[in-house]
Amino acid sequence: MSIRIDPAKCNGCGRCAEICPGNLIQMVGSGKDRKAQMAYPDECWGCMSCVKVCPVQAIEFYIGSDIGGQGASLTAAVSKKEIDWTACKDGCILQQIITERQKANKY
Ligand code: SF4
Ligand code: SF4
């Protein structure tokens, strides 16, 4: 399992690199060209911290075939109260789940 970072969306804020517990994401370039880059995809254990913290949804979690993803990916849009999880495949939305941040494991 791993993540994909869309360089066209990335604004170079560095939040994902700061929050990754394994220091797996590196910032490369400078100025407008500063971008996040997944440096160690094989080491990712899918904690989703970077997916949630990215303010522009530039990071998607790739759901591997080993866990039934078959090319699908997951993104998260976080607001004060909710997290909007979206599963996509081939540009189409497969499923959307909205979780309340104050009520973990209930949606
Ligand atoms: S959190 Fe998102 S926008 Fe910020 S550096 Fe990471 S990928 Fe880019
Ligand atoms: S999902 Fe977790 S372990 Fe994987 S790159 Fe993001 S923050 Fe790091």
Short mmCIF file of N, CA and C and ligand atoms in Angstrom, two decimals:
data_model
loop_
_atom_site.label_atom_id
_atom_site.label_comp_id
_atom_site.label_asym_id
_atom_site.label_seq_id
_atom_site.Cartn_x
_atom_site.Cartn_y
_atom_site.Cartn_z
N MET A 1 0.84 -1.18 0.00
CA MET A 1 0.00 0.00 0.00
C MET A 1 0.88 1.23 0.00
N SER A 2 0.36 2.27 -0.61
CA SER A 2 1.13 3.50 -0.62
C SER A 2 0.23 4.66 -1.03
N ILE A 3 0.85 5.81 -1.17
CA ILE A 3 0.13 7.00 -1.57
C ILE A 3 0.62 7.47 -2.93
N ARG A 4 -0.20 8.32 -3.56
CA ARG A 4 0.23 9.02 -4.77
C ARG A 4 0.06 10.50 -4.51
N ILE A 5 1.04 11.28 -4.90
CA ILE A 5 0.96 12.73 -4.73
C ILE A 5 0.88 13.37 -6.11
N ASP A 6 -0.13 14.18 -6.31
CA ASP A 6 -0.31 14.87 -7.60
C ASP A 6 0.49 16.18 -7.55
N PRO A 7 1.60 16.26 -8.28
CA PRO A 7 2.42 17.47 -8.23
C PRO A 7 1.70 18.70 -8.76
N ALA A 8 0.71 18.51 -9.61
CA ALA A 8 -0.03 19.66 -10.16
C ALA A 8 -0.89 20.31 -9.08
N LYS A 9 -1.34 19.52 -8.10
CA LYS A 9 -2.17 20.06 -7.02
C LYS A 9 -1.33 20.53 -5.82
N CYS A 10 -0.18 19.90 -5.61
CA CYS A 10 0.65 20.18 -4.42
C CYS A 10 1.09 21.64 -4.40
N ASN A 11 0.87 22.29 -3.24
CA ASN A 11 1.28 23.70 -3.12
C ASN A 11 2.59 23.87 -2.33
N GLY A 12 3.20 22.74 -1.97
CA GLY A 12 4.51 22.81 -1.32
C GLY A 12 4.48 23.19 0.14
N CYS A 13 3.33 23.06 0.80
CA CYS A 13 3.22 23.52 2.20
C CYS A 13 4.05 22.67 3.16
N GLY A 14 4.31 21.43 2.82
CA GLY A 14 5.16 20.58 3.66
C GLY A 14 4.46 19.88 4.81
N ARG A 15 3.15 20.04 4.95
CA ARG A 15 2.44 19.43 6.08
C ARG A 15 2.53 17.91 6.06
N CYS A 16 2.44 17.33 4.88
CA CYS A 16 2.49 15.86 4.80
C CYS A 16 3.83 15.32 5.25
N ALA A 17 4.90 16.00 4.84
CA ALA A 17 6.24 15.56 5.22
C ALA A 17 6.44 15.67 6.73
N GLU A 18 5.84 16.70 7.33
CA GLU A 18 5.97 16.89 8.78
C GLU A 18 5.21 15.83 9.55
N ILE A 19 4.05 15.45 9.06
CA ILE A 19 3.20 14.57 9.86
C ILE A 19 3.49 13.08 9.66
N CYS A 20 4.10 12.71 8.56
CA CYS A 20 4.33 11.28 8.31
C CYS A 20 5.18 10.68 9.42
N PRO A 21 4.65 9.69 10.14
CA PRO A 21 5.39 9.12 11.27
C PRO A 21 6.66 8.39 10.85
N GLY A 22 6.76 8.01 9.59
CA GLY A 22 7.95 7.30 9.13
C GLY A 22 8.92 8.16 8.34
N ASN A 23 8.63 9.46 8.26
CA ASN A 23 9.47 10.37 7.45
C ASN A 23 9.64 9.85 6.03
N LEU A 24 8.55 9.40 5.45
CA LEU A 24 8.62 8.77 4.13
C LEU A 24 8.46 9.77 2.99
N ILE A 25 8.01 10.98 3.31
CA ILE A 25 7.75 11.99 2.28
C ILE A 25 8.83 13.06 2.36
N GLN A 26 9.36 13.42 1.22
CA GLN A 26 10.40 14.45 1.19
C GLN A 26 9.91 15.65 0.37
N MET A 27 10.40 16.81 0.75
CA MET A 27 10.11 18.01 -0.03
C MET A 27 11.28 18.24 -0.97
N VAL A 28 10.96 18.45 -2.24
CA VAL A 28 12.02 18.67 -3.23
C VAL A 28 11.76 19.99 -3.97
N GLY A 29 12.80 20.61 -4.44
CA GLY A 29 12.67 21.87 -5.16
C GLY A 29 12.55 23.04 -4.20
N SER A 30 12.41 24.22 -4.76
CA SER A 30 12.30 25.42 -3.93
C SER A 30 11.35 26.41 -4.60
N GLY A 31 10.92 27.37 -3.78
CA GLY A 31 9.99 28.37 -4.30
C GLY A 31 8.72 27.74 -4.83
N LYS A 32 8.26 28.24 -5.97
CA LYS A 32 7.03 27.71 -6.58
C LYS A 32 7.15 26.24 -6.97
N ASP A 33 8.38 25.80 -7.16
CA ASP A 33 8.60 24.42 -7.60
C ASP A 33 8.77 23.45 -6.44
N ARG A 34 8.61 23.93 -5.22
CA ARG A 34 8.72 23.03 -4.05
C ARG A 34 7.52 22.09 -4.04
N LYS A 35 7.80 20.80 -4.04
CA LYS A 35 6.75 19.78 -4.10
C LYS A 35 7.06 18.64 -3.13
N ALA A 36 5.99 17.98 -2.71
CA ALA A 36 6.16 16.77 -1.89
C ALA A 36 6.38 15.58 -2.80
N GLN A 37 7.21 14.67 -2.33
CA GLN A 37 7.51 13.48 -3.12
C GLN A 37 7.56 12.26 -2.19
N MET A 38 6.88 11.21 -2.59
CA MET A 38 6.92 9.99 -1.80
C MET A 38 8.27 9.31 -2.04
N ALA A 39 9.10 9.25 -1.01
CA ALA A 39 10.46 8.75 -1.19
C ALA A 39 10.58 7.25 -0.94
N TYR A 40 9.70 6.71 -0.08
CA TYR A 40 9.84 5.29 0.29
C TYR A 40 8.48 4.59 0.23
N PRO A 41 7.92 4.41 -0.97
CA PRO A 41 6.57 3.84 -1.08
C PRO A 41 6.43 2.46 -0.44
N ASP A 42 7.48 1.68 -0.45
CA ASP A 42 7.40 0.33 0.12
C ASP A 42 7.28 0.35 1.64
N GLU A 43 7.60 1.48 2.25
CA GLU A 43 7.59 1.57 3.72
C GLU A 43 6.26 2.08 4.27
N CYS A 44 5.38 2.54 3.40
CA CYS A 44 4.12 3.16 3.86
C CYS A 44 3.20 2.10 4.46
N TRP A 45 2.66 2.38 5.63
CA TRP A 45 1.75 1.42 6.26
C TRP A 45 0.31 1.94 6.28
N GLY A 46 0.06 2.99 5.51
CA GLY A 46 -1.32 3.43 5.28
C GLY A 46 -2.01 4.06 6.46
N CYS A 47 -1.30 4.86 7.23
CA CYS A 47 -1.93 5.48 8.41
C CYS A 47 -2.90 6.59 8.01
N MET A 48 -2.78 7.10 6.79
CA MET A 48 -3.67 8.13 6.23
C MET A 48 -3.45 9.54 6.78
N SER A 49 -2.45 9.70 7.63
CA SER A 49 -2.22 11.04 8.20
C SER A 49 -1.95 12.08 7.12
N CYS A 50 -1.13 11.74 6.15
CA CYS A 50 -0.80 12.71 5.10
C CYS A 50 -2.02 13.01 4.24
N VAL A 51 -2.84 11.98 3.98
CA VAL A 51 -4.04 12.17 3.16
C VAL A 51 -4.98 13.17 3.83
N LYS A 52 -5.12 13.04 5.16
CA LYS A 52 -6.02 13.92 5.89
C LYS A 52 -5.48 15.34 6.04
N VAL A 53 -4.17 15.48 6.18
CA VAL A 53 -3.61 16.80 6.48
C VAL A 53 -3.43 17.67 5.24
N CYS A 54 -3.41 17.07 4.07
CA CYS A 54 -3.18 17.87 2.85
C CYS A 54 -4.36 18.82 2.62
N PRO A 55 -4.10 20.13 2.54
CA PRO A 55 -5.20 21.09 2.41
C PRO A 55 -5.81 21.16 1.01
N VAL A 56 -5.16 20.53 0.03
CA VAL A 56 -5.66 20.66 -1.34
C VAL A 56 -5.98 19.30 -1.98
N GLN A 57 -6.08 18.28 -1.15
CA GLN A 57 -6.39 16.91 -1.63
C GLN A 57 -5.45 16.47 -2.76
N ALA A 58 -4.17 16.76 -2.57
CA ALA A 58 -3.19 16.34 -3.58
C ALA A 58 -2.71 14.91 -3.36
N ILE A 59 -3.08 14.34 -2.20
CA ILE A 59 -2.59 13.00 -1.88
C ILE A 59 -3.74 12.01 -1.89
N GLU A 60 -3.55 10.92 -2.61
CA GLU A 60 -4.55 9.86 -2.57
C GLU A 60 -3.88 8.58 -2.10
N PHE A 61 -4.66 7.82 -1.38
CA PHE A 61 -4.16 6.54 -0.89
C PHE A 61 -4.53 5.47 -1.90
N TYR A 62 -3.52 4.81 -2.42
CA TYR A 62 -3.76 3.80 -3.44
C TYR A 62 -4.16 2.49 -2.74
N ILE A 63 -5.35 1.99 -3.06
CA ILE A 63 -5.84 0.76 -2.44
C ILE A 63 -5.38 -0.40 -3.31
N GLY A 64 -4.40 -1.12 -2.84
CA GLY A 64 -3.80 -2.19 -3.63
C GLY A 64 -4.71 -3.40 -3.81
N SER A 65 -4.36 -4.23 -4.78
CA SER A 65 -5.17 -5.42 -5.04
C SER A 65 -5.11 -6.39 -3.88
N ASP A 66 -4.05 -6.29 -3.06
CA ASP A 66 -3.92 -7.19 -1.92
C ASP A 66 -5.04 -6.98 -0.90
N ILE A 67 -5.64 -5.80 -0.91
CA ILE A 67 -6.77 -5.57 -0.01
C ILE A 67 -8.04 -5.25 -0.82
N GLY A 68 -8.08 -5.73 -2.05
CA GLY A 68 -9.30 -5.66 -2.85
C GLY A 68 -9.55 -4.36 -3.56
N GLY A 69 -8.52 -3.51 -3.64
CA GLY A 69 -8.73 -2.20 -4.25
C GLY A 69 -8.82 -2.21 -5.76
N GLN A 70 -8.02 -3.05 -6.39
CA GLN A 70 -8.02 -3.18 -7.85
C GLN A 70 -7.93 -1.82 -8.55
N GLY A 71 -6.99 -1.01 -8.10
CA GLY A 71 -6.75 0.26 -8.77
C GLY A 71 -7.53 1.44 -8.21
N ALA A 72 -8.33 1.21 -7.20
CA ALA A 72 -9.10 2.31 -6.60
C ALA A 72 -8.21 3.11 -5.65
N SER A 73 -8.63 4.33 -5.38
CA SER A 73 -7.87 5.16 -4.44
C SER A 73 -8.83 5.94 -3.55
N LEU A 74 -8.28 6.43 -2.44
CA LEU A 74 -9.08 7.10 -1.43
C LEU A 74 -8.52 8.49 -1.16
N THR A 75 -9.38 9.50 -1.15
CA THR A 75 -8.95 10.84 -0.77
C THR A 75 -9.83 11.33 0.38
N ALA A 76 -9.36 12.38 1.06
CA ALA A 76 -10.11 12.90 2.20
C ALA A 76 -10.16 14.42 2.13
N ALA A 77 -11.37 14.96 2.31
CA ALA A 77 -11.54 16.41 2.44
C ALA A 77 -11.96 16.66 3.88
N VAL A 78 -11.14 17.41 4.62
CA VAL A 78 -11.35 17.57 6.06
C VAL A 78 -11.89 18.96 6.36
N SER A 79 -12.99 19.00 7.11
CA SER A 79 -13.51 20.27 7.61
C SER A 79 -13.50 20.20 9.14
N LYS A 80 -13.97 21.24 9.80
CA LYS A 80 -13.94 21.26 11.26
C LYS A 80 -14.71 20.10 11.86
N LYS A 81 -15.85 19.77 11.27
CA LYS A 81 -16.72 18.76 11.85
C LYS A 81 -16.62 17.39 11.20
N GLU A 82 -16.26 17.38 9.90
CA GLU A 82 -16.38 16.12 9.16
C GLU A 82 -15.14 15.81 8.32
N ILE A 83 -15.05 14.53 7.99
CA ILE A 83 -14.08 14.11 6.98
C ILE A 83 -14.87 13.42 5.88
N ASP A 84 -14.69 13.91 4.67
CA ASP A 84 -15.40 13.37 3.51
C ASP A 84 -14.44 12.46 2.76
N TRP A 85 -14.62 11.15 2.94
CA TRP A 85 -13.76 10.15 2.30
C TRP A 85 -14.38 9.78 0.95
N THR A 86 -13.57 9.82 -0.11
CA THR A 86 -14.08 9.48 -1.44
C THR A 86 -13.21 8.39 -2.06
N ALA A 87 -13.84 7.31 -2.44
CA ALA A 87 -13.14 6.23 -3.15
C ALA A 87 -13.41 6.38 -4.64
N CYS A 88 -12.35 6.40 -5.44
CA CYS A 88 -12.47 6.58 -6.89
C CYS A 88 -11.73 5.49 -7.64
N LYS A 89 -12.19 5.24 -8.83
CA LYS A 89 -11.46 4.34 -9.72
C LYS A 89 -11.68 4.81 -11.16
N ASP A 90 -10.60 4.93 -11.91
CA ASP A 90 -10.67 5.38 -13.30
C ASP A 90 -11.46 6.69 -13.44
N GLY A 91 -11.28 7.60 -12.49
CA GLY A 91 -11.93 8.91 -12.58
C GLY A 91 -13.38 8.92 -12.11
N CYS A 92 -13.91 7.78 -11.72
CA CYS A 92 -15.31 7.72 -11.26
C CYS A 92 -15.38 7.50 -9.75
N ILE A 93 -16.36 8.13 -9.13
CA ILE A 93 -16.53 7.95 -7.68
C ILE A 93 -17.23 6.62 -7.43
N LEU A 94 -16.60 5.78 -6.62
CA LEU A 94 -17.19 4.49 -6.26
C LEU A 94 -18.06 4.63 -5.02
N GLN A 95 -17.55 5.38 -4.05
CA GLN A 95 -18.27 5.51 -2.78
C GLN A 95 -17.79 6.75 -2.04
N GLN A 96 -18.71 7.37 -1.32
CA GLN A 96 -18.39 8.52 -0.49
C GLN A 96 -18.88 8.24 0.93
N ILE A 97 -17.99 8.44 1.91
CA ILE A 97 -18.38 8.22 3.30
C ILE A 97 -18.00 9.47 4.08
N ILE A 98 -18.97 10.02 4.81
CA ILE A 98 -18.69 11.19 5.63
C ILE A 98 -18.66 10.77 7.09
N THR A 99 -17.53 11.00 7.74
CA THR A 99 -17.40 10.66 9.16
C THR A 99 -17.39 11.94 9.98
N GLU A 100 -18.01 11.88 11.16
CA GLU A 100 -17.98 13.01 12.08
C GLU A 100 -16.73 12.89 12.93
N ARG A 101 -15.97 13.97 12.99
CA ARG A 101 -14.68 13.91 13.67
C ARG A 101 -14.82 13.69 15.17
N GLN A 102 -15.93 14.10 15.75
CA GLN A 102 -16.11 13.92 17.19
C GLN A 102 -16.73 12.58 17.53
N LYS A 103 -17.11 11.82 16.52
CA LYS A 103 -17.74 10.52 16.78
C LYS A 103 -16.98 9.45 16.00
N ALA A 104 -15.83 9.10 16.47
CA ALA A 104 -14.99 8.15 15.76
C ALA A 104 -15.72 6.83 15.57
N ASN A 105 -15.55 6.25 14.40
CA ASN A 105 -16.11 4.95 14.04
C ASN A 105 -17.62 4.96 13.88
N LYS A 106 -18.23 6.16 13.79
CA LYS A 106 -19.66 6.22 13.51
C LYS A 106 -19.86 7.08 12.28
N TYR A 107 -20.65 6.63 11.34
CA TYR A 107 -20.95 7.43 10.16
C TYR A 107 -22.29 7.05 9.61
S1 SF4 B 1 0.31 18.51 2.30
FE1 SF4 B 1 -0.44 18.44 0.16
S2 SF4 B 1 -0.04 20.48 -0.63
FE2 SF4 B 1 1.18 20.28 1.24
S3 SF4 B 1 3.19 19.53 0.53
FE3 SF4 B 1 1.98 17.73 1.02
S4 SF4 B 1 1.03 17.12 -0.95
FE4 SF4 B 1 1.75 19.24 -1.17
S1 SF4 B 2 -0.09 7.07 4.77
FE1 SF4 B 2 1.00 7.43 6.74
S2 SF4 B 2 2.88 6.19 6.57
FE2 SF4 B 2 2.05 6.40 4.49
S3 SF4 B 2 3.13 8.19 3.65
FE3 SF4 B 2 1.17 8.93 4.52
S4 SF4 B 2 1.68 9.59 6.61
FE4 SF4 B 2 3.38 8.29 5.87
#
